[in-house]
Tab-separated table of C-alpha atoms in Angstrom:
chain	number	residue	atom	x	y	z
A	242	UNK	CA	-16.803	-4.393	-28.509
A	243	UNK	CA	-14.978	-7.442	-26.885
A	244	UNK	CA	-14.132	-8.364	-30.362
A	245	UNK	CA	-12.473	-5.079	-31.259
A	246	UNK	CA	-10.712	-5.421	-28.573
A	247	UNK	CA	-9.521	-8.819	-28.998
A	248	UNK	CA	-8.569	-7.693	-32.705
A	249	UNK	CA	-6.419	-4.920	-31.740
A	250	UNK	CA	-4.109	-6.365	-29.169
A	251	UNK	CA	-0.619	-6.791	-29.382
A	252	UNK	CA	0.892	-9.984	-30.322
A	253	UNK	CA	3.885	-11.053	-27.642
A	254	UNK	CA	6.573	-13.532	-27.520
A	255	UNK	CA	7.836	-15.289	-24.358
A	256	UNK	CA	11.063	-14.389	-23.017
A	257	UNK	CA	13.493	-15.167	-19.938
A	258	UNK	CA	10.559	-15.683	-17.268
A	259	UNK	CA	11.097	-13.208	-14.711
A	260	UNK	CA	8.956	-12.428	-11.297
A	261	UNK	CA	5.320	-11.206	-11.841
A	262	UNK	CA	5.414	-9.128	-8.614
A	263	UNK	CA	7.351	-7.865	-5.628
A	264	UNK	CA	5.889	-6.661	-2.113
A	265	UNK	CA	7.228	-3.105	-3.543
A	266	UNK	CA	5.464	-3.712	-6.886
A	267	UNK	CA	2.075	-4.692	-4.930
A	268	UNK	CA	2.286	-1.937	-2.411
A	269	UNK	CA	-0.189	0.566	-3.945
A	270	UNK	CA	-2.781	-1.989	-4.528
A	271	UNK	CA	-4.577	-1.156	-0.749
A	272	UNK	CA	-3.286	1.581	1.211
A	273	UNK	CA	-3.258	0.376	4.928
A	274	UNK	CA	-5.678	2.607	6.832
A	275	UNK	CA	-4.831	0.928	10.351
A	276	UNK	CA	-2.077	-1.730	11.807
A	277	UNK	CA	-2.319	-3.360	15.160
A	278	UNK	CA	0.351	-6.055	16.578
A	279	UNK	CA	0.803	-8.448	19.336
A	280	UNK	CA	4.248	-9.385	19.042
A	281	UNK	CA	5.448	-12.502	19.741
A	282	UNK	CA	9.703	-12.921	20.658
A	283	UNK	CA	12.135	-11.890	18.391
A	284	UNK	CA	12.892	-13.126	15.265
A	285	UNK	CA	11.450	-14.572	12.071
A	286	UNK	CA	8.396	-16.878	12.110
A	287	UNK	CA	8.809	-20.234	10.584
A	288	UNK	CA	5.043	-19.764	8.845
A	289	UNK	CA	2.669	-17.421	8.629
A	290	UNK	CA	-0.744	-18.043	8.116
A	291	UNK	CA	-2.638	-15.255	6.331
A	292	UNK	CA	-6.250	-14.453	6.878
A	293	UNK	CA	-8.264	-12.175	4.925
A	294	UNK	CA	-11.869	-11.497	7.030
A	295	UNK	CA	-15.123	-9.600	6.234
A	296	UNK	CA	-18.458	-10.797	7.539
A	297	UNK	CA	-16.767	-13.961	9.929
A	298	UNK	CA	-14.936	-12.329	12.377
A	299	UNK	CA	-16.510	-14.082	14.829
A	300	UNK	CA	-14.790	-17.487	13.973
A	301	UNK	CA	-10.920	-15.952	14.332
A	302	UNK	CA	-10.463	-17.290	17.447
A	303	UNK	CA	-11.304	-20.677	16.787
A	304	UNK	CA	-9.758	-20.760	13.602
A	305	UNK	CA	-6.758	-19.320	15.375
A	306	UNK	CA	-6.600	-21.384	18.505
A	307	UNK	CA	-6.772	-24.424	16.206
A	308	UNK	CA	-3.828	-23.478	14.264
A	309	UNK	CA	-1.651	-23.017	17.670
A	310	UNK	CA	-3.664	-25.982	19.440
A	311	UNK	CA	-3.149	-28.438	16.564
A	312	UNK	CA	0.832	-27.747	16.153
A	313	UNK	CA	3.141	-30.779	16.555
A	314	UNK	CA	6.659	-29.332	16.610
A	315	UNK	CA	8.066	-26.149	17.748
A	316	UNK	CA	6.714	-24.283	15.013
A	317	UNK	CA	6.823	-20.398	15.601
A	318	UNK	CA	3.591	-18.906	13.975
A	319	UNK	CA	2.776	-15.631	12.572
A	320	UNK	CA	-1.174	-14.330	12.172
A	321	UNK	CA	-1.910	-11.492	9.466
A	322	UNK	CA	-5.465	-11.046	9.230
A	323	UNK	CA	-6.461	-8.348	6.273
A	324	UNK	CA	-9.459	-6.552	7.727
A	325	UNK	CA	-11.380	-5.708	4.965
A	326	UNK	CA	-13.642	-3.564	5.940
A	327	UNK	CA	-15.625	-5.423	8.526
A	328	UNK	CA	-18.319	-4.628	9.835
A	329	UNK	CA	-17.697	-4.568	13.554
A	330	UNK	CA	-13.742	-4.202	12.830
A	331	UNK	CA	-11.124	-6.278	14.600
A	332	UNK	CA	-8.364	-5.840	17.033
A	333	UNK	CA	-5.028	-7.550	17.692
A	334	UNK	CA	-5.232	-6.948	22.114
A	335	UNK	CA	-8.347	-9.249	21.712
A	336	UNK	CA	-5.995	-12.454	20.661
A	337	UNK	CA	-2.952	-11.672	22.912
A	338	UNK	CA	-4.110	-14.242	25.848
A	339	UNK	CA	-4.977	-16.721	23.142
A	340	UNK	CA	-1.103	-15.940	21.911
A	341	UNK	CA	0.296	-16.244	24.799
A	342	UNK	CA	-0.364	-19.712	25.949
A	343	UNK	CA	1.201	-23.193	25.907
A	344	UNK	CA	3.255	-23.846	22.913
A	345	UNK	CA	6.043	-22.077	20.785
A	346	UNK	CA	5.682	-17.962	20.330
A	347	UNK	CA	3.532	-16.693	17.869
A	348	UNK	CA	2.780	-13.228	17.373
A	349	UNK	CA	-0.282	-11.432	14.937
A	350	UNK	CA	-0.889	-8.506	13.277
A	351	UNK	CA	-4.408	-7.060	12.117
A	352	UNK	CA	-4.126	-4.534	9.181
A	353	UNK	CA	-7.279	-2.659	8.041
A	354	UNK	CA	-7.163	-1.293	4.618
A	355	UNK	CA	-8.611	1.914	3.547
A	356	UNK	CA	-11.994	0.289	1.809
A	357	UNK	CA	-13.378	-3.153	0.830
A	358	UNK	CA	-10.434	-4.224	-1.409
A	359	UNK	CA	-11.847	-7.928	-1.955
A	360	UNK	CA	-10.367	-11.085	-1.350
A	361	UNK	CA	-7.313	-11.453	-4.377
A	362	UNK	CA	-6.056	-7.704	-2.801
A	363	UNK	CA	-6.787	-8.461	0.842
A	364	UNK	CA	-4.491	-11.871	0.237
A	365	UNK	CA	-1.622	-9.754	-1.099
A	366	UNK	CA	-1.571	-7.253	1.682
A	367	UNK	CA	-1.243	-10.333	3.886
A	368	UNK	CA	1.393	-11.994	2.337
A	369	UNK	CA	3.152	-8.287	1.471
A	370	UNK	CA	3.091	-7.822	5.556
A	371	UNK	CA	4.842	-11.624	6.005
A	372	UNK	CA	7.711	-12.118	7.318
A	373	UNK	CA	8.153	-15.793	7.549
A	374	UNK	CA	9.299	-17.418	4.120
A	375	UNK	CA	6.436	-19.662	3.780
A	376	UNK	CA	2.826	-18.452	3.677
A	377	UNK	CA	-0.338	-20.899	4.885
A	378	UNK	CA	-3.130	-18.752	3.192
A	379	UNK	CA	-6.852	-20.047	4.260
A	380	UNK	CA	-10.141	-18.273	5.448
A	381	UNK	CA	-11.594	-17.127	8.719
A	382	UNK	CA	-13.561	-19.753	9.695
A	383	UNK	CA	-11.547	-22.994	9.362
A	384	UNK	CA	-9.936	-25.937	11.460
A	385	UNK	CA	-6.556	-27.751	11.172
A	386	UNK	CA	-5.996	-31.380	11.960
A	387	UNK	CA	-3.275	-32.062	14.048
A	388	UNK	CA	0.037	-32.313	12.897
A	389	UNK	CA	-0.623	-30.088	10.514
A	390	UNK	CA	2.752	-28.308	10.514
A	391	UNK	CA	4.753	-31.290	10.642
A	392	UNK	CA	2.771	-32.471	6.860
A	393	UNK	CA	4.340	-29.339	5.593
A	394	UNK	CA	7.617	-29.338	6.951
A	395	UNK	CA	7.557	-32.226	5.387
A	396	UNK	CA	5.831	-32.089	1.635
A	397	UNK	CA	6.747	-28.024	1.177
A	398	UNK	CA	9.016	-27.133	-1.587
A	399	UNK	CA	10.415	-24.011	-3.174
A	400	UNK	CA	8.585	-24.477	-6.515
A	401	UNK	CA	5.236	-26.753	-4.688
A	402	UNK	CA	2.032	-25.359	-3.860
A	403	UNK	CA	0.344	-27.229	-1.162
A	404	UNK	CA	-3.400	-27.422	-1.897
A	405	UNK	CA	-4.855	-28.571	1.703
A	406	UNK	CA	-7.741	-31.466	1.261
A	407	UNK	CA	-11.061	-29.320	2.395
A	408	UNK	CA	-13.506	-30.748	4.567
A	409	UNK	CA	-17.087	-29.219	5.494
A	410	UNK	CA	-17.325	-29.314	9.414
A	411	UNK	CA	-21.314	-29.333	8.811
A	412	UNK	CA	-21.773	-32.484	6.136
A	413	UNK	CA	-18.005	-34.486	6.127
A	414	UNK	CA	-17.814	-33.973	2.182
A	415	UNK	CA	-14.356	-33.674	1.063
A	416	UNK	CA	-12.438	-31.593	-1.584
A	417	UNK	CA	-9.259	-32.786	-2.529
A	418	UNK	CA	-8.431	-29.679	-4.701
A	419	UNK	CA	-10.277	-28.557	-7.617
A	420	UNK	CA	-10.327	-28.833	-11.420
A	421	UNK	CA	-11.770	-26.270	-14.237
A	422	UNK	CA	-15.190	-26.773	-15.763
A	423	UNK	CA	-13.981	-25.362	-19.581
A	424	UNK	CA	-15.594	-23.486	-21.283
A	425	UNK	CA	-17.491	-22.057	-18.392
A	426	UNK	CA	-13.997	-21.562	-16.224
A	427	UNK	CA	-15.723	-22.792	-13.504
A	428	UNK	CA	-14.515	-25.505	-10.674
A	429	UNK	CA	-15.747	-28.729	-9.069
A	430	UNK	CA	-14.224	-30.473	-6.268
A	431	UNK	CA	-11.890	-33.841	-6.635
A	432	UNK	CA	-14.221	-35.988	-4.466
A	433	UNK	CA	-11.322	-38.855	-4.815
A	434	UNK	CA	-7.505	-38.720	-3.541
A	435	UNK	CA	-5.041	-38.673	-5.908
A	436	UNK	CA	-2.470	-39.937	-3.649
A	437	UNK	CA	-0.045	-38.165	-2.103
A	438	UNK	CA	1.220	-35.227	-3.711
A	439	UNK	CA	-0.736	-36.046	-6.792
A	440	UNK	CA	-0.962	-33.242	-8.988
A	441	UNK	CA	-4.119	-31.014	-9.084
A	442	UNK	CA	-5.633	-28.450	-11.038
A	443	UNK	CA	-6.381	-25.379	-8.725
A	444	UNK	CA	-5.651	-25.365	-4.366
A	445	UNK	CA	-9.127	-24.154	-2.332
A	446	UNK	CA	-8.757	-20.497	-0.877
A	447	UNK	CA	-9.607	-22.346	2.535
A	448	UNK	CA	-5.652	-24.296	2.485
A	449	UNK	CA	-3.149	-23.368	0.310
A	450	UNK	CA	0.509	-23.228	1.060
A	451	UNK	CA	3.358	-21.124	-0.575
A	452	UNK	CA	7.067	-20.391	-0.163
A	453	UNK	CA	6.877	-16.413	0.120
A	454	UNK	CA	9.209	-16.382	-2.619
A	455	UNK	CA	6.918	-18.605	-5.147
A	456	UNK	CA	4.029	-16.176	-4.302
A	457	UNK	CA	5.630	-13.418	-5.382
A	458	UNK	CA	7.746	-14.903	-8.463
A	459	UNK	CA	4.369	-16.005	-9.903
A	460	UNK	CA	2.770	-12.363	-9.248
A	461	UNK	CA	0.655	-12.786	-6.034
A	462	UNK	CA	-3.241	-13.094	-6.980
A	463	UNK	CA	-4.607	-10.799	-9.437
A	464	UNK	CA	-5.383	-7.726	-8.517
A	465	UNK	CA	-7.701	-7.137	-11.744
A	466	UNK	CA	-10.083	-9.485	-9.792
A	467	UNK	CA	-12.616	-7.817	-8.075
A	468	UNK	CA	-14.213	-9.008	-4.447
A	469	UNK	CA	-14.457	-12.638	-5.114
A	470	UNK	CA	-14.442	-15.515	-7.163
A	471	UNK	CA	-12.169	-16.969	-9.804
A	472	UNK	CA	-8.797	-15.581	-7.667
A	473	UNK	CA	-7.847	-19.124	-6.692
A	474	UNK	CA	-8.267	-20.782	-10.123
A	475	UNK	CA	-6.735	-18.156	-11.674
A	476	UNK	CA	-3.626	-18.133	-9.740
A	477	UNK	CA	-3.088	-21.901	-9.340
A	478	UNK	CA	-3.395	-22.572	-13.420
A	479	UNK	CA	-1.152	-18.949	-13.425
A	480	UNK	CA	1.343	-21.517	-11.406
A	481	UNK	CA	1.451	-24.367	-13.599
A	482	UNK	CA	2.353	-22.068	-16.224
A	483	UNK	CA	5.215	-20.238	-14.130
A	484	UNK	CA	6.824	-23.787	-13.382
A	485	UNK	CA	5.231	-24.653	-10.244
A	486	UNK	CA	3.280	-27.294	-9.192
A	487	UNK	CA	-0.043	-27.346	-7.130
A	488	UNK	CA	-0.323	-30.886	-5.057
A	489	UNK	CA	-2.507	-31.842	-3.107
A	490	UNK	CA	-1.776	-33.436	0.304
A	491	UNK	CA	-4.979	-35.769	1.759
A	492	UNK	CA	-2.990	-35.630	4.923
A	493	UNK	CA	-2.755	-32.101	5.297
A	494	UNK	CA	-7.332	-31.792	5.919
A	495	UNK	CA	-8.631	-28.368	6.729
A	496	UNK	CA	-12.193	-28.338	8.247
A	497	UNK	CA	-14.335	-25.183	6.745
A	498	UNK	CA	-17.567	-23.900	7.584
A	499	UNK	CA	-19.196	-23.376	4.325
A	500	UNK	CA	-21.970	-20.642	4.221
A	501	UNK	CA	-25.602	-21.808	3.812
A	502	UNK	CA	-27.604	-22.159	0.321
A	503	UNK	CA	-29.212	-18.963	1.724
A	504	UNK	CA	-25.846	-16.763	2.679
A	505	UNK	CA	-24.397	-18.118	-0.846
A	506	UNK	CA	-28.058	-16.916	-2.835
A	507	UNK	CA	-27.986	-13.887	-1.410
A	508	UNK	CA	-23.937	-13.145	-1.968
A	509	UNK	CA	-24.348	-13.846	-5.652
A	510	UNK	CA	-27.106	-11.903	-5.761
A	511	UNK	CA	-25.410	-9.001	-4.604
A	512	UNK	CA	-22.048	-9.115	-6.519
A	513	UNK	CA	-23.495	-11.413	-9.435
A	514	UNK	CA	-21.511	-8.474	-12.041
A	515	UNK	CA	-18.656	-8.533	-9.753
A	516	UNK	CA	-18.428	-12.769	-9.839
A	517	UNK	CA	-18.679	-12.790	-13.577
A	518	UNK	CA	-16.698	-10.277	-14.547
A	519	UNK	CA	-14.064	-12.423	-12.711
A	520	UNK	CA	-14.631	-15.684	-14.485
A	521	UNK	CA	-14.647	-13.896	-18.388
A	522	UNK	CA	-11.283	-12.259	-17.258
A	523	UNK	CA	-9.850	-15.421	-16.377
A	524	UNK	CA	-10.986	-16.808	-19.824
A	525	UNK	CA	-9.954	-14.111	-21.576
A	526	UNK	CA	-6.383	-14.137	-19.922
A	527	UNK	CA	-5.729	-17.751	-21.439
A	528	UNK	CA	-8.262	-19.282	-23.493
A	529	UNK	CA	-8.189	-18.826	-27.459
A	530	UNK	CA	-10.300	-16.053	-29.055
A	531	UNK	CA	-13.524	-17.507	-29.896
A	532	UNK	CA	-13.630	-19.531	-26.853
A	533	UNK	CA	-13.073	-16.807	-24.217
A	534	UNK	CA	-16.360	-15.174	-26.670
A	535	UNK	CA	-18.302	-18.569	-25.919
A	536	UNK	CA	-18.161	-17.654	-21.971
A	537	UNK	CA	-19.723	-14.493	-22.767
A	538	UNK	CA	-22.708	-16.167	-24.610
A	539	UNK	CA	-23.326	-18.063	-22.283
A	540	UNK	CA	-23.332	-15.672	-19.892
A	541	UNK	CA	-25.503	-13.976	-21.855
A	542	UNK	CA	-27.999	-16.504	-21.994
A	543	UNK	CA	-28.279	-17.610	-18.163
A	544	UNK	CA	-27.790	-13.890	-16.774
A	545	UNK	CA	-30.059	-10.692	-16.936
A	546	UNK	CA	-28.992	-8.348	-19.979
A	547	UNK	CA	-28.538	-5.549	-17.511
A	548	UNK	CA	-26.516	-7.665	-15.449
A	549	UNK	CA	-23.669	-9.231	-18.389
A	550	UNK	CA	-23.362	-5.020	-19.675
A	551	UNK	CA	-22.070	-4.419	-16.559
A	552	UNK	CA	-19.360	-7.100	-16.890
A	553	UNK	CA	-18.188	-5.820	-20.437
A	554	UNK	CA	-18.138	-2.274	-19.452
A	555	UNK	CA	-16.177	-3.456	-16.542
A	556	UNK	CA	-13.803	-5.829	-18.812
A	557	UNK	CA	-13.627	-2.469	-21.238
A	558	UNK	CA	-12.325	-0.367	-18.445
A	559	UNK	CA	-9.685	-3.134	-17.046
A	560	UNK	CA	-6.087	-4.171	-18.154
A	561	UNK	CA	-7.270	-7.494	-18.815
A	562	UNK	CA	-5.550	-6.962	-22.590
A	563	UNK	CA	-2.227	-5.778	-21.353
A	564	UNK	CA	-1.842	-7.785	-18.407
A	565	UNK	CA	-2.821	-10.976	-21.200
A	566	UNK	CA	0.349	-9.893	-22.945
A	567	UNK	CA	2.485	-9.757	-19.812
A	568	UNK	CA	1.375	-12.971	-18.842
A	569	UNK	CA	2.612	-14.491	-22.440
A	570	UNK	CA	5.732	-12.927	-21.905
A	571	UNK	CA	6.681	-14.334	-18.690
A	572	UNK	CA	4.951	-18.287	-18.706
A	573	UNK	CA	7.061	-21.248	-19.205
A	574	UNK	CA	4.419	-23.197	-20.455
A	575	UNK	CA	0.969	-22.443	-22.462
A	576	UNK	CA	-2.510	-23.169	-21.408
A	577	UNK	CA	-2.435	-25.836	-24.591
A	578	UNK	CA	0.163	-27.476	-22.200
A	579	UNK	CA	-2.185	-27.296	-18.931
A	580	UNK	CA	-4.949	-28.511	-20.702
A	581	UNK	CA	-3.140	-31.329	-22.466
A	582	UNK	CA	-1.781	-32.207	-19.002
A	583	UNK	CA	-5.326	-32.480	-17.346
A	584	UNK	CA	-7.152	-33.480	-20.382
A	585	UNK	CA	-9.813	-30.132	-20.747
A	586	UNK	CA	-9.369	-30.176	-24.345
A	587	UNK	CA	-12.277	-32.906	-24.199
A	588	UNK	CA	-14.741	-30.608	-21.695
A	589	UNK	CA	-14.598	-27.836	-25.245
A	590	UNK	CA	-13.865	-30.141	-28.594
A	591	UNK	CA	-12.059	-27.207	-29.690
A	592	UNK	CA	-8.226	-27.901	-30.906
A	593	UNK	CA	-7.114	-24.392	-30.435
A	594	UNK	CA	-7.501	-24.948	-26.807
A	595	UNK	CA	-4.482	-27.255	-27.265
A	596	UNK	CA	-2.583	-25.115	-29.760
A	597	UNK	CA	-3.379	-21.941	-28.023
A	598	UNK	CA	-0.678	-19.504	-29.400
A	599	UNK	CA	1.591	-17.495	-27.533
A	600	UNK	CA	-0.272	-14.380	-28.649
């Protein structure tokens, strides 16, 4: 069926790049249900830090206090935290005496959309609600090392993503970005610096920074993606192609509390259809033909039969081939040029993952 499909699409030929997205063009992706404020004084944030939350509420006001605790300079801060669907549900009074202490203003907003949108949705309703022109996007339950604001001040650009060096507050290991695993289209942390702004494959979910602009000009994350997994990959190598560049900082360090071997097990478990239909759309948004197919054998041969029909009757359903097209039109660059840049053609043996056509 995938190779019907694959047959039958259009070819396409790349254009004048123009924006993937717009907060207008994103705003029927999740309906906000429910919107709660503290405002801080008037006028626009320097930064706003974006925070999509589920099942780690609980951590918000660390993870918040440390971003206002940990500021250098008079940096005025803006909170969005994307609600989705929580459990026990959260609520903007409950921050307003953290707000409202020592340091520069900084206001927050909470907004609650209608149902469990998933993390790649949740992250554009954030950023479609900011109103600073530079976005910090991370996770609930994080830290930031001081003088964090004054690192981007610094290193930020117009046409940079920021990819934050990741930390794990329980065992010390360090990320310093991520690279793809081809053909599986998975990721592995650098466990070495590159240097200063050296040049890295995909920025963690737990620190990435964006001019507001840049997010939207390269289309926001996918919304084809569904709950979690592949979003940040997806939209880093979507980056590279648009002209931007994803660096990563080793000064900029973001602590993260990881989950355990047990909360990940039993996650997977849960959305295991969900998690792979994510990482065959990603392949078959930029790899060649035959190599995208590979990913589905081997899904096909580590995963339950029950389980990998679900992800092609999901894939059947999606715009994955029309949105493929769009992307063609509207990339500066190919994924042959990405992977000749970071060397993957090696990880497949394949040429045509070097030559991939425009089509």
């Amino acid at each position: 069926r995938l190779r019907a499909q694959l047959a039958r699409r259009g070819g396409s030929r790349r254009g004048q790049p123009r924006p993937l997205a717009s907060p207008a063009s994103l705003a029927r992706t999740a309906e906000v249900a429910a919107r709660s404020t503290v405002p801080g004084k008037p006028g626009v944030p320097d930064l706003t830090v974006v925070i999509p939350t589920r099942h780690d509420t609980a951590a918000l006001p660390a993870t918040i206090g440390s971003f206002l605790a940990a500021r250098t300079r008079g940096t005025r801060l803006e909170f969005v935290i994307v609600d989705d669907a929580s459990p026990a549900g959260v609520d903007a009074a409950t921050f307003a005496d953290l707000l409202r202490g020592p340091g520069p203003s900084a206001s927050l907003t909470v907004l609650r959309p209608r149902g469990h949108i998933g993390i790649a949705r949740a992250r554009n309703v954030g950023a479609r609600h900011a109103r600073a022109g530079r976005l910090f996007i991370t996770d609930a339950h994080v830290k930031v090392a001081p003088g964090w604001d004054a690192v981007i001040a610094e290193y930020g650009g117009p046409r940079r993503i920021l990819a934050a060096t990741i930390a794990s507050d329980q065992t010390g290991a360090v990320g310093f970005g991520a690279s793809l695993q081809l053909p599986a289209m998975t990721l592995r942390w650098n466990t070495e610096p590159g240097g200063d702004l050296a040049a890295v494959q995909v920025a963690a979910s737990g620190g990435m920074v964006v001019d507001r602009e840049l997010y939207w000009s390269v289309g926001g994350f996918d919304p084809g993606m569904i709950l979690y997994g592949s979003a940040e990959a997806e939209f880093s190598v979507r980056a590279w192609l648009r002209g931007a560049e994803v660096l990563n900082l080793p000064g900029l360090t973001v602590w993260h509390r990881f989950r355990s071997a047990e909360e990940r097990r039993l996650s997977l478990a849960a959305n295991l259809h969900f998690v792979l239909h994510n990482r065959l759309r990603f392949a078959l948004l930029y790899l060649p033909d035959d190599v995208a197919l590979s990913v589905l054998r081997e899904m096909a041969t580590d995963y339950p039969g029950r389980t990998v029909a679900k992800v092609c009757d999901l894939v059947a359903a999606s715009d994955v081939w029309r949105r493929r097209v769009t992307l063609r039109k509207h990339e500066l660059f190919s994924f042959g040029w990405f992977s000749r840049k970071f060397g993957l053609e090696a990880q497949t043996g394949h040429r045509d993952v070097v030559g991939l056509a425009s089509a």
